[in-house]
Amino acid sequence: MLIFESVDNQIFGLFDLSGRIGVVFLLSSHATAYALFRFRR
């Protein structure tokens, strides 16, 4: 089940707060949600 392990590592890597991609993902998600909240009112 090597394929599932590599897919799991990639998915969990996005939410890893110590990784660079995870931090960028969280910041961009937060910025998008905040922009939608502010401009949709």
Short mmCIF file of C-alpha atoms in Angstrom, two decimals:
data_model
loop_
_atom_site.label_atom_id
_atom_site.label_comp_id
_atom_site.label_asym_id
_atom_site.label_seq_id
_atom_site.Cartn_x
_atom_site.Cartn_y
_atom_site.Cartn_z
CA MET A 1 0.00 0.00 0.00
CA LEU A 2 2.81 2.37 -0.90
CA ILE A 3 0.52 4.50 -3.07
CA PHE A 4 -1.85 5.26 -0.19
CA GLU A 5 1.04 6.19 2.08
CA SER A 6 2.42 8.73 -0.39
CA VAL A 7 -1.04 10.24 -0.93
CA ASP A 8 -1.56 10.44 2.83
CA ASN A 9 1.79 12.18 3.25
CA GLN A 10 0.91 14.77 0.61
CA ILE A 11 -2.53 15.49 2.06
CA PHE A 12 -1.33 15.69 5.66
CA GLY A 13 1.63 17.80 4.51
CA LEU A 14 -0.78 20.57 3.52
CA PHE A 15 -2.06 20.81 7.07
CA ASP A 16 1.36 20.47 8.70
CA LEU A 17 1.90 23.78 10.46
CA SER A 18 5.67 23.38 10.49
CA GLY A 19 5.84 23.01 6.71
CA ARG A 20 6.12 25.93 4.35
CA ILE A 21 3.22 24.81 2.13
CA GLY A 22 0.92 24.40 5.12
CA VAL A 23 1.57 27.94 6.32
CA VAL A 24 0.97 29.38 2.84
CA PHE A 25 -2.21 27.32 2.51
CA LEU A 26 -3.58 28.48 5.85
CA LEU A 27 -2.75 32.13 5.21
CA SER A 28 -4.30 32.11 1.74
CA SER A 29 -7.42 30.36 3.04
CA HIS A 30 -7.78 32.87 5.84
CA ALA A 31 -7.29 35.83 3.49
CA THR A 32 -9.87 34.47 1.05
CA ALA A 33 -12.44 33.83 3.78
CA TYR A 34 -11.89 37.29 5.28
CA ALA A 35 -12.19 39.00 1.88
CA LEU A 36 -15.43 37.15 1.13
CA PHE A 37 -16.76 38.06 4.57
CA ARG A 38 -15.93 41.76 4.18
CA PHE A 39 -17.09 42.27 0.58
CA ARG A 40 -20.24 40.13 0.57
CA ARG A 41 -22.08 42.21 3.16
#
